[in-house]
PDB file of C-alpha atoms and ligand atoms in Angstrom:
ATOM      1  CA  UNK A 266      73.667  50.022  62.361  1.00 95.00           C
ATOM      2  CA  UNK A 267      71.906  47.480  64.538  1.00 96.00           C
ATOM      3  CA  UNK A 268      74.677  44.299  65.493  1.00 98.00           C
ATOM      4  CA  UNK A 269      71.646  41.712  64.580  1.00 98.00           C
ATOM      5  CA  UNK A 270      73.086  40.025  61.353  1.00 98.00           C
ATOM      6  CA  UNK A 271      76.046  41.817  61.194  1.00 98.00           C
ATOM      7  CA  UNK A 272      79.115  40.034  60.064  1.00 98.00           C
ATOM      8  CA  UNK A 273      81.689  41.823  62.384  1.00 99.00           C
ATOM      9  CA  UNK A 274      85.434  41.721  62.500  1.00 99.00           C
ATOM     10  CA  UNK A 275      87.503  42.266  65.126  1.00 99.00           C
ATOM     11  CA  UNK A 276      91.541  43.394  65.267  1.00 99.00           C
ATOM     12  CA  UNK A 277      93.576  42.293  67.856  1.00 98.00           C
ATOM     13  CA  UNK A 278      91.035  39.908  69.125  1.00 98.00           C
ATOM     14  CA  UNK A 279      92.921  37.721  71.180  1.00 98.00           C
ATOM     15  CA  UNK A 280      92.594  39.135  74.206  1.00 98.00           C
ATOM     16  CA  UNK A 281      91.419  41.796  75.972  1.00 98.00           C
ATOM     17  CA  UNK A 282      88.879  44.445  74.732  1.00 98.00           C
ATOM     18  CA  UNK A 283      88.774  43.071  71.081  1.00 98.00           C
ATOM     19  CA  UNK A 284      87.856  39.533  72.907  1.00 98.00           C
ATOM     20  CA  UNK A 285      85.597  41.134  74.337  1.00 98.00           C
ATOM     21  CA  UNK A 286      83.943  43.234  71.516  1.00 99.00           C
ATOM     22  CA  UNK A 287      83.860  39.750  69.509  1.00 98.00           C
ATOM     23  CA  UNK A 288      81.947  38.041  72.356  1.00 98.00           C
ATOM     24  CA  UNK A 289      79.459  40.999  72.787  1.00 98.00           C
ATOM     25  CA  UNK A 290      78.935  40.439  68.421  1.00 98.00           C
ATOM     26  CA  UNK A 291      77.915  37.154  69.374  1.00 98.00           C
ATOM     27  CA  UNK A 292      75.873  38.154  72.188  1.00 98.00           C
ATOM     28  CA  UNK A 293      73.717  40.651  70.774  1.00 98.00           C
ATOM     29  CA  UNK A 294      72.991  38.103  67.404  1.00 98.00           C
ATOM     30  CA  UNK A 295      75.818  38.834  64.905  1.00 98.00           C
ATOM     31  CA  UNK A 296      75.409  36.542  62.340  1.00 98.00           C
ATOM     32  CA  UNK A 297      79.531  35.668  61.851  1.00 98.00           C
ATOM     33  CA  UNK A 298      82.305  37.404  63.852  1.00 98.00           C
ATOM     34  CA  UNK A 299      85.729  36.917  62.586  1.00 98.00           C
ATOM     35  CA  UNK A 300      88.854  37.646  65.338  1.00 98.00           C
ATOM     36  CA  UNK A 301      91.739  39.054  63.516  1.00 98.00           C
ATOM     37  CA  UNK A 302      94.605  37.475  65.481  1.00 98.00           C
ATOM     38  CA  UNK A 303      98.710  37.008  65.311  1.00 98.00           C
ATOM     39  CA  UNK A 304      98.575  33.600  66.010  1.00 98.00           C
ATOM     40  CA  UNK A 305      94.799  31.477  65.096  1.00 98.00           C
ATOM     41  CA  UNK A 306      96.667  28.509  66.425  1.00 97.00           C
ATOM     42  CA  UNK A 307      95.985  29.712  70.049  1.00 97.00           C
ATOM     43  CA  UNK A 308      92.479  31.347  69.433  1.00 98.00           C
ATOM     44  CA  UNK A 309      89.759  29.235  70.437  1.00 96.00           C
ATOM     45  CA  UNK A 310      86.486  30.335  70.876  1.00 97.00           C
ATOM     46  CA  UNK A 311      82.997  28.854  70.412  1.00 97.00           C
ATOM     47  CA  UNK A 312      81.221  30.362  67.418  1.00 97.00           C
ATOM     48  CA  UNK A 313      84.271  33.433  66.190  1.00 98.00           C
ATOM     49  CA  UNK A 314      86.147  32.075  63.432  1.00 98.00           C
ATOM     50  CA  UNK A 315      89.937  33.290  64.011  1.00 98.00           C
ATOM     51  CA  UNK A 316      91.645  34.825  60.928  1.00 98.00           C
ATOM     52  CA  UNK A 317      95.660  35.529  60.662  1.00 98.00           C
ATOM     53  CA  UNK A 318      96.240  39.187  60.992  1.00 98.00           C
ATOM     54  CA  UNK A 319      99.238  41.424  61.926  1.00 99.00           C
ATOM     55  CA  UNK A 320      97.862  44.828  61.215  1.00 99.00           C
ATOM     56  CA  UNK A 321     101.706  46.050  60.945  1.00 98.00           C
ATOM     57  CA  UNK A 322     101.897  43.904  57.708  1.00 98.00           C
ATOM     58  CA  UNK A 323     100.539  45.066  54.404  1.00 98.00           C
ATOM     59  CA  UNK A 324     100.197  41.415  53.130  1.00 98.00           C
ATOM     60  CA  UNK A 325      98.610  39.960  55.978  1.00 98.00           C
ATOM     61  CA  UNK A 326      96.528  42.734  56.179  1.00 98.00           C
ATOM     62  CA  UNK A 327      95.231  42.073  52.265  1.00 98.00           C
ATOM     63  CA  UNK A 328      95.134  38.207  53.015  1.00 98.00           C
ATOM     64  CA  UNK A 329      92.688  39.069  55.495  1.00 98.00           C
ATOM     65  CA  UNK A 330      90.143  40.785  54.033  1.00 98.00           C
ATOM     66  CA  UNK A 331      89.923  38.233  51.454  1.00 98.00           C
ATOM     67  CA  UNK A 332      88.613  35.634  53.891  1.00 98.00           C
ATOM     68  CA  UNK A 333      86.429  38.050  55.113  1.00 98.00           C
ATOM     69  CA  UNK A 334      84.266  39.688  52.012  1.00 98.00           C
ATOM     70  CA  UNK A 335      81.354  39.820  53.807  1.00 98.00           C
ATOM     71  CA  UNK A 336      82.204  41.708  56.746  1.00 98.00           C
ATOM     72  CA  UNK A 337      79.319  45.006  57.627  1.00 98.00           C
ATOM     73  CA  UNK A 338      81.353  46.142  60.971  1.00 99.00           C
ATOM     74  CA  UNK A 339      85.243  46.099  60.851  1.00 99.00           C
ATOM     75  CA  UNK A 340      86.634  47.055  64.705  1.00 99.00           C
ATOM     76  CA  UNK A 341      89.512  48.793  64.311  1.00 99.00           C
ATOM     77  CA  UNK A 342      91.167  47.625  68.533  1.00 98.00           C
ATOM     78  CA  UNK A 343      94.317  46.293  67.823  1.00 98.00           C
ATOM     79  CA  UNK A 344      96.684  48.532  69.517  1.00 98.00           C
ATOM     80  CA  UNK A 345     100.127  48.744  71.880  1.00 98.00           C
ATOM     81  CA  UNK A 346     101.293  51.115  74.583  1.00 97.00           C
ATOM     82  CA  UNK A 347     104.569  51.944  75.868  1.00 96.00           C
ATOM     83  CA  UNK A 348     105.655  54.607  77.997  1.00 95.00           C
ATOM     84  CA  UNK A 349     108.372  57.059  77.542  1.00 95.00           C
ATOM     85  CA  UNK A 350     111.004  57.981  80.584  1.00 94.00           C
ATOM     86  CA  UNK A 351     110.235  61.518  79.203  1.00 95.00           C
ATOM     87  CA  UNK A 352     108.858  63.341  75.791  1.00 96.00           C
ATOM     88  CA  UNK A 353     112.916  64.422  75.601  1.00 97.00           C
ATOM     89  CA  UNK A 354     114.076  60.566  76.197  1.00 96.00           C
ATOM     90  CA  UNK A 355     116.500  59.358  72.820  1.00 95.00           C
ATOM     91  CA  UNK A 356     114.117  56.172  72.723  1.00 94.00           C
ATOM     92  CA  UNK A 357     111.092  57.770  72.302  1.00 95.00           C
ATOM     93  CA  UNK A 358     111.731  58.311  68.954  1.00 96.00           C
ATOM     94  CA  UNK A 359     111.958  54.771  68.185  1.00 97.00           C
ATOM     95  CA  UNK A 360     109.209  54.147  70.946  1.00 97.00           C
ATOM     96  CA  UNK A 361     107.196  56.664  68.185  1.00 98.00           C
ATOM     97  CA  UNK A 362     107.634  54.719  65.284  1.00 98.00           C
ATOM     98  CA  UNK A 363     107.011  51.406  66.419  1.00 98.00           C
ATOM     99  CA  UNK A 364     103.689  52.809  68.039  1.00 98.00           C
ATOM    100  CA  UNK A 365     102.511  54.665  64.905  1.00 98.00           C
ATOM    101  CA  UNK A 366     102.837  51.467  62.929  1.00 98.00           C
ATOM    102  CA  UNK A 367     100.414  49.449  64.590  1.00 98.00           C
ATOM    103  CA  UNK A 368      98.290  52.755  66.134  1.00 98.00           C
ATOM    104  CA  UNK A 369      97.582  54.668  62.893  1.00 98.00           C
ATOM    105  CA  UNK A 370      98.883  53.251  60.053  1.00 98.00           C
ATOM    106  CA  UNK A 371      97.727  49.735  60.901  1.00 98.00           C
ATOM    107  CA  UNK A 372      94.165  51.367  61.502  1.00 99.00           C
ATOM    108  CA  UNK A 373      94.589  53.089  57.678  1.00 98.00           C
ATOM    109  CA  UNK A 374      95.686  49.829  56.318  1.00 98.00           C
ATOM    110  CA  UNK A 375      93.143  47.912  57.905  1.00 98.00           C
ATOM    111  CA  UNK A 376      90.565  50.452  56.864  1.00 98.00           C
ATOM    112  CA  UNK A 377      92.123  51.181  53.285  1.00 98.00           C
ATOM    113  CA  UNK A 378      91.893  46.499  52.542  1.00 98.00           C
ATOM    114  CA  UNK A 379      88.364  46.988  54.235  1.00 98.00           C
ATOM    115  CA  UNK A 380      86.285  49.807  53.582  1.00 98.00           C
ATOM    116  CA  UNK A 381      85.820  48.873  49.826  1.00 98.00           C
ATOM    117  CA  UNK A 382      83.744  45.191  51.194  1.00 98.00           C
ATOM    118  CA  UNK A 383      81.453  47.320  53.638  1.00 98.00           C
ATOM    119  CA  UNK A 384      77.736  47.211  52.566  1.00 98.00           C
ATOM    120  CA  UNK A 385      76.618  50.807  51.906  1.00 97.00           C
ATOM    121  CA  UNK A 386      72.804  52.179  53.454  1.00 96.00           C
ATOM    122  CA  UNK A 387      73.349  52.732  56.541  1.00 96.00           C
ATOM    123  CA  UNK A 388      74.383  48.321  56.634  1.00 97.00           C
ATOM    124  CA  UNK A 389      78.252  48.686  57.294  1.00 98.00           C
ATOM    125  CA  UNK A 390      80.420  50.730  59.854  1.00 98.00           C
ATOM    126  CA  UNK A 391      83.561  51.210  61.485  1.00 99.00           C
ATOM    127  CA  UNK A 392      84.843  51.449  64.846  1.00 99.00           C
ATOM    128  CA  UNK A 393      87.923  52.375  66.044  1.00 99.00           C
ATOM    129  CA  UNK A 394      89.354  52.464  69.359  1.00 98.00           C
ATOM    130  CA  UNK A 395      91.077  55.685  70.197  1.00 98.00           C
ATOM    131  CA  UNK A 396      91.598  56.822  74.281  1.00 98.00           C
ATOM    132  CA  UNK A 397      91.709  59.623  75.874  1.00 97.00           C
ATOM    133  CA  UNK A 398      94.916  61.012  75.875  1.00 97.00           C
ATOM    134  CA  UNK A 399      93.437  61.898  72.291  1.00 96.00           C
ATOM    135  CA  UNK A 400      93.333  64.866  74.078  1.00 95.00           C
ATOM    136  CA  UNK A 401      94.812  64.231  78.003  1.00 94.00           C
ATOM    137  CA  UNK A 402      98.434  65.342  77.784  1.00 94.00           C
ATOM    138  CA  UNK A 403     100.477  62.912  79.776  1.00 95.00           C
ATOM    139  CA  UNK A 404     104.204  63.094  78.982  1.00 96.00           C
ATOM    140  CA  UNK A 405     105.408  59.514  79.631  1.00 95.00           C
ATOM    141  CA  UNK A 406     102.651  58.696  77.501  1.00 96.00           C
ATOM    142  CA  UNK A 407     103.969  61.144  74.709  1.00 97.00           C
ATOM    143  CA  UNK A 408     104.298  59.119  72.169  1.00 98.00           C
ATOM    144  CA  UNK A 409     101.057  56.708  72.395  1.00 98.00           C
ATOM    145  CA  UNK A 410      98.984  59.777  72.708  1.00 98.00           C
ATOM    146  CA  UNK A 411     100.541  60.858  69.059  1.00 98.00           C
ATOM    147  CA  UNK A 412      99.606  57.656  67.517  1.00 98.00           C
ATOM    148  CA  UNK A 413      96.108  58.198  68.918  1.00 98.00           C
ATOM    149  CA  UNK A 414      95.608  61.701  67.871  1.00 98.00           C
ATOM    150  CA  UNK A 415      96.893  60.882  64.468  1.00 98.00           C
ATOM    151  CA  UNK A 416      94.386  58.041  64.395  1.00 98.00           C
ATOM    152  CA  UNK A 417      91.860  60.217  66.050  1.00 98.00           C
ATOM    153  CA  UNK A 418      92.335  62.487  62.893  1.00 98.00           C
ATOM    154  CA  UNK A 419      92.186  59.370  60.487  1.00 98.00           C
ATOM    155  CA  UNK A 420      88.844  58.433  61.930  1.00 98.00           C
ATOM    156  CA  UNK A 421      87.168  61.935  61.209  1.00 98.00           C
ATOM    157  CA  UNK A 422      88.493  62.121  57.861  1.00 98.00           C
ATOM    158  CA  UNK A 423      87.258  58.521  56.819  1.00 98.00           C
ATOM    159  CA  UNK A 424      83.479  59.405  58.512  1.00 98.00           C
ATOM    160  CA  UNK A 425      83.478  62.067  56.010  1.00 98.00           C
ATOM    161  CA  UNK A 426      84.595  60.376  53.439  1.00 98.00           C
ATOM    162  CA  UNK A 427      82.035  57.719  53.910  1.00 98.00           C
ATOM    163  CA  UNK A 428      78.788  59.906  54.429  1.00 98.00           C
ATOM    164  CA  UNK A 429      78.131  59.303  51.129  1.00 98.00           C
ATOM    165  CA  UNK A 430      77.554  56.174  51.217  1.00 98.00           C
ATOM    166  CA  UNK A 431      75.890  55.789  54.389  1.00 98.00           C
ATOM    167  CA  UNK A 432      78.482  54.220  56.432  1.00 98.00           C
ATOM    168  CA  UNK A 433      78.823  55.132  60.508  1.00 98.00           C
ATOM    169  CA  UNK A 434      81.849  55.820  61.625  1.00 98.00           C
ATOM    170  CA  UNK A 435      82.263  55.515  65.424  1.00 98.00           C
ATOM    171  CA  UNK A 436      85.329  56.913  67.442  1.00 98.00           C
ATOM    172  CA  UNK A 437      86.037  55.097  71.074  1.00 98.00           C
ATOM    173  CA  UNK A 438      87.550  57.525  73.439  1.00 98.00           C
ATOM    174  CA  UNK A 439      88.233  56.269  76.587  1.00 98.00           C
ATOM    175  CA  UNK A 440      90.728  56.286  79.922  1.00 97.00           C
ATOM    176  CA  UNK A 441      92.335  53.214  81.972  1.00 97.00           C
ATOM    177  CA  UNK A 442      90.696  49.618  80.735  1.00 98.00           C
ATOM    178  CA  UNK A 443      91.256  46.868  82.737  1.00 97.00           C
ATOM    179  CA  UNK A 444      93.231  44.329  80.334  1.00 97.00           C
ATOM    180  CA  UNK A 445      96.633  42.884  79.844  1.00 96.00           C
ATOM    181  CA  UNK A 446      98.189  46.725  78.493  1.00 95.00           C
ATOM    182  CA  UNK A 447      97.240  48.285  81.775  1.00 94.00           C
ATOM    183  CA  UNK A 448      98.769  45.565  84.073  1.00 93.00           C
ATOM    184  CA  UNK A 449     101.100  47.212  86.919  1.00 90.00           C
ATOM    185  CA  UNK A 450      99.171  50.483  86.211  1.00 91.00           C
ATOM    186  CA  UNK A 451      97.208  51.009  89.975  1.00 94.00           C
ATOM    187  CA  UNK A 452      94.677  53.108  88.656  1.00 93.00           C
ATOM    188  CA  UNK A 453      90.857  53.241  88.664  1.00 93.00           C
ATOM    189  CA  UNK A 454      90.044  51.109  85.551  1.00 97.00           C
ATOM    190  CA  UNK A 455      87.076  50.557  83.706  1.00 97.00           C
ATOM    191  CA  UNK A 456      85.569  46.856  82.492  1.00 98.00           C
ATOM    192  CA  UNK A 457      86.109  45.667  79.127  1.00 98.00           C
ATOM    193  CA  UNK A 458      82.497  44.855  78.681  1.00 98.00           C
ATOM    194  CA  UNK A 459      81.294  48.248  79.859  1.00 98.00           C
ATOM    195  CA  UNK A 460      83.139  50.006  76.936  1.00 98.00           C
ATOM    196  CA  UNK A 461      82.109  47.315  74.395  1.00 99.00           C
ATOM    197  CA  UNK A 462      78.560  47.603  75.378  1.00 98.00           C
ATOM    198  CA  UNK A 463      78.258  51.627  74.814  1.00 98.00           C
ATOM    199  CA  UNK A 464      80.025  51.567  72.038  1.00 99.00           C
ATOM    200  CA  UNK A 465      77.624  48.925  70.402  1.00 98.00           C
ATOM    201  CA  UNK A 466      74.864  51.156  72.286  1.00 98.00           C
ATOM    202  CA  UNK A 467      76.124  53.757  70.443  1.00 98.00           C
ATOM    203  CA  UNK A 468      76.460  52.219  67.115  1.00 98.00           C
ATOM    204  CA  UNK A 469      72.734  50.673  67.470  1.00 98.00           C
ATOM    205  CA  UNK A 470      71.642  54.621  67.794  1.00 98.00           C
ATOM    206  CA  UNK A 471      73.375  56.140  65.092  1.00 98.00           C
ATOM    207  CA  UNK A 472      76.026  57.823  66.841  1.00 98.00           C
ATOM    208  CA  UNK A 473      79.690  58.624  65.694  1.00 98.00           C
ATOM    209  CA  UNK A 474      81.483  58.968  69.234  1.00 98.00           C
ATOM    210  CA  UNK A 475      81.965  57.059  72.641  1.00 98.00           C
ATOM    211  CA  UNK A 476      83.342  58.852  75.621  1.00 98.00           C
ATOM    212  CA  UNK A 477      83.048  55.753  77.912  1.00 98.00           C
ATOM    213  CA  UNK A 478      83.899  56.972  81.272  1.00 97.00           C
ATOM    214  CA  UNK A 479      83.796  60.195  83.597  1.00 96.00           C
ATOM    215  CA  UNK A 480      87.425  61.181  82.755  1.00 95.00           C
ATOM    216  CA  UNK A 481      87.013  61.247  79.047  1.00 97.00           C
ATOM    217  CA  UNK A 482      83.817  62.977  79.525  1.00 96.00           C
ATOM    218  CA  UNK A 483      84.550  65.504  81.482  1.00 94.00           C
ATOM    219  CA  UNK A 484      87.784  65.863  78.966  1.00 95.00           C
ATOM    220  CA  UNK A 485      86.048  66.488  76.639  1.00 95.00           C
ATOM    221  CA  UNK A 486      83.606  69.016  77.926  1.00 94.00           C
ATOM    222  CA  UNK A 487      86.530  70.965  78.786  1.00 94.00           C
ATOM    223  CA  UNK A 488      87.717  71.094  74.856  1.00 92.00           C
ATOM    224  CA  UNK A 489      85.569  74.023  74.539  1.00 91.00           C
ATOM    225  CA  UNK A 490      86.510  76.340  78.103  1.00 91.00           C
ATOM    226  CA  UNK A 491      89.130  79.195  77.233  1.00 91.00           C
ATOM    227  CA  UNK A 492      91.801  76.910  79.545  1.00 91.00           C
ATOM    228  CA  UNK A 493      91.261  73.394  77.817  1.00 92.00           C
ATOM    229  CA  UNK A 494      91.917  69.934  79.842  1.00 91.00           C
ATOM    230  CA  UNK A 495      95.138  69.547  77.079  1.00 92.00           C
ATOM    231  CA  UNK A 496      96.420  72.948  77.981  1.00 93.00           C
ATOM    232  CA  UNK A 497      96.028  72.614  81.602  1.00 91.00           C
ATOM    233  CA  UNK A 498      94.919  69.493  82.989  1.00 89.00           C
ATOM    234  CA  UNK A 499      94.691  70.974  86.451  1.00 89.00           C
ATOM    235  CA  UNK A 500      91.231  72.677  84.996  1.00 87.00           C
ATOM    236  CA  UNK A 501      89.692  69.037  85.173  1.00 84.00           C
ATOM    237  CA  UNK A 502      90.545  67.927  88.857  1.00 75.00           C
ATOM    238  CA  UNK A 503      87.600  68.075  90.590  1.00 59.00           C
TER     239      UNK A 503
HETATM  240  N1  NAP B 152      93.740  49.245  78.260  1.00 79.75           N
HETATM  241  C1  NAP B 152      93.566  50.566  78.270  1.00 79.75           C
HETATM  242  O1  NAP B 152      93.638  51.233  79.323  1.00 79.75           O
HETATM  243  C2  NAP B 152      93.203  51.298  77.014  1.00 79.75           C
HETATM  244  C3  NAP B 152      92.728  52.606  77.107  1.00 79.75           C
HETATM  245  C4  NAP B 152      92.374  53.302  75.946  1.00 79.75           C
HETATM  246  C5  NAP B 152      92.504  52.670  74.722  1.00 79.75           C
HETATM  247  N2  NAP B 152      92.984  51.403  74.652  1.00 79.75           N
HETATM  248  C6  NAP B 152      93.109  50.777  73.334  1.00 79.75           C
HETATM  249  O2  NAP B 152      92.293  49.628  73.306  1.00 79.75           O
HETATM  250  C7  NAP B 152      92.794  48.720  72.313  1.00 79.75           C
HETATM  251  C8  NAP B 152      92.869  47.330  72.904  1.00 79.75           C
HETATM  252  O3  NAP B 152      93.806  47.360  73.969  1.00 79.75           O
HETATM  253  P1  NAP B 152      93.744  46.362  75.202  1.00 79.75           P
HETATM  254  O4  NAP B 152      93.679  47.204  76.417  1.00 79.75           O
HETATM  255  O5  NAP B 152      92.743  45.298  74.981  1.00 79.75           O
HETATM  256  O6  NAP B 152      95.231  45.792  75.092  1.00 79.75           O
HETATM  257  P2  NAP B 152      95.809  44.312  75.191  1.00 79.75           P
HETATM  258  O7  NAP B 152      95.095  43.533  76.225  1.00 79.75           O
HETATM  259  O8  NAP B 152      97.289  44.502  75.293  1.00 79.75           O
HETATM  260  O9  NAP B 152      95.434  43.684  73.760  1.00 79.75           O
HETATM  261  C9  NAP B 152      95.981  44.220  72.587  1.00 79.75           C
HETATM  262  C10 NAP B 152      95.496  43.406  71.406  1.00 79.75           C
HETATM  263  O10 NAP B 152      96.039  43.966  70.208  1.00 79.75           O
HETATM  264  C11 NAP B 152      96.688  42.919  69.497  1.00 79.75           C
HETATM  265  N3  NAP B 152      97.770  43.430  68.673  1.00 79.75           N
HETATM  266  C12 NAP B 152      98.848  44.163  69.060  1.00 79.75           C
HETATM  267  N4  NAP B 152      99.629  44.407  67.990  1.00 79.75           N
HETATM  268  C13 NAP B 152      99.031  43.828  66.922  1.00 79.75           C
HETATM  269  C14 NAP B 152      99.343  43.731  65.556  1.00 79.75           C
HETATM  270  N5  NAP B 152     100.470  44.260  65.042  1.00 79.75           N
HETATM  271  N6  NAP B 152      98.481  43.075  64.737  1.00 79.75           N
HETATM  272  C15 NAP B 152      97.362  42.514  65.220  1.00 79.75           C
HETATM  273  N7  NAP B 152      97.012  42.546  66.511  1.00 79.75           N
HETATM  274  C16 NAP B 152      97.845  43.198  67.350  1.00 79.75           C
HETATM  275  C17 NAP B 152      97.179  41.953  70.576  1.00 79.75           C
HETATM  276  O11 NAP B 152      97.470  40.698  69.992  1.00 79.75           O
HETATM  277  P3  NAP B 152      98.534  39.652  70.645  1.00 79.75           P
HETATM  278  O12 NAP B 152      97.753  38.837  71.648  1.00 79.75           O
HETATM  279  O13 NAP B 152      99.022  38.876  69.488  1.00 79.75           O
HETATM  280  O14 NAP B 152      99.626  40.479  71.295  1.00 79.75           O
HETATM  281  C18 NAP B 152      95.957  41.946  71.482  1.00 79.75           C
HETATM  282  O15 NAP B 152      94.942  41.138  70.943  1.00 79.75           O
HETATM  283  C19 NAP B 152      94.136  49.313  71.862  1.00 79.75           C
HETATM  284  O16 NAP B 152      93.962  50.009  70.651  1.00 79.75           O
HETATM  285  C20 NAP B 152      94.493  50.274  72.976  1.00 79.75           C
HETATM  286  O17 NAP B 152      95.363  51.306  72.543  1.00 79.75           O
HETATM  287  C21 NAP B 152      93.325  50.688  75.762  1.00 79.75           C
END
């Protein structure tokens, strides 16, 4: 689907890469971009029209949709991270549940109050923003890498579900972004922009998956070697 026109909306746009996947909406000639937000009162930005949304709550969810019936792209970004002391740790069972809410079942409620307005024909899509450790198994990360596989999962089901009618489904996989959830983290990061702009690239030519940087990539090539990256991921240094 081609972003010219488009009436795109964008969870968890406050900050971050949402902000910057409503900008890019802007940039490249969308014709509205709404930025679903916690609090509108402290979203301004020239030309995106801010729209309440927690994505954890069912009404607020359904509220916004109905402000937005004319929406072709829906971005599924809005997402948190926290990190375990270990898979085995008594919090991270709690740490689970709280990420699953907003990580995959915010993503299906957003996509169960939206998918109904999307224009059929190859006019409407969804993107969602998974990661990497889709795949990357990184135990203090045990429990956000669940909540992305499960949404991972959600995202392949729903493309199939919307063949039918046309509508492109694009999965974001990708490592360390440099934004507010990676602060502290001193690891090679990638730009905001640079992920927004191939997955648009991406969406423009039809495709249904971003692997946005050299780390996810070569993650993913290694899905299909005897001794995958998840099984080993001493198989991908180098
Ligand atoms: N940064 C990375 O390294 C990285 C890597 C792979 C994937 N991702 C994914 O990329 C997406 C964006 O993350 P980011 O790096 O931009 O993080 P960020 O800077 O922390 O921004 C997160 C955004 O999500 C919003 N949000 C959180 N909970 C929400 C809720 N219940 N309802 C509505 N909005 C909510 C936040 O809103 P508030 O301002 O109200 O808190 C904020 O706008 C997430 O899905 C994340 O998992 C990030």
């Amino acid at each position: 689907m081609k972003l010219e026109n488009a009436v795109v909306f964008v969870t968890g746009a406050s900050r971050g890469l949402g902000l910057a996947f409503a900008r890019e909406a802007l940039a490249r000639g969308a014709a509205k971009v709404y930025a679903g937000v916690r609090d509108p009162s402290r979203f301004s930005e020239p030309g995106i029209v801010p729209v309440a949304l927690d994505v954890t709550d069912a009404a607020s969810v359904a509220a916004a949709a109905k402000i937005a019936p004319d929406v072709t792209l829906l971005v599924n970004n809005a997402g948190i991270a926290e990190v375990v002391e270990s898979p085995f740790a008594e919090a991270s069972e709690a740490q689970a549940r709280r990420l699953f809410e907003t990580n995959f079942y915010g993503v299906m409620r957003t996509t169960r109050a939206f998918e109904s307005l999307l224009p059929d024909g190859g006019r409407g899509a969804i993107v969602n923003v998974l990661s990497d450790v889709t795949w990357r198994p990184v135990p203090f990360l045990a429990p956000y890498s669940a909540s992305k596989a499960a949404a991972w999962s959600y995202t392949n089901a729903v493309r199939v579900a919307l063949r039918e009618r046309a509508i492109q489904v694009v999965g974001v996989h990708v490592g360390f972004i440099d934004t507010d959830l990676t602060q502290g983290f001193d690891v090679p990061k990638v730009a905001p922009l640079d992920v927004v702009r191939q997955t648009y690239d991406a969406l423009e030519a039809g495709e249904s998956e971003v692997l946005a940087d050299e780390g996810t990539r070569a993650l993913k090539r290694s899905l299909a070697s005897p001794v995958a990256g998840y099984v080993d991921p001493a198989t991908l240094d180098g």
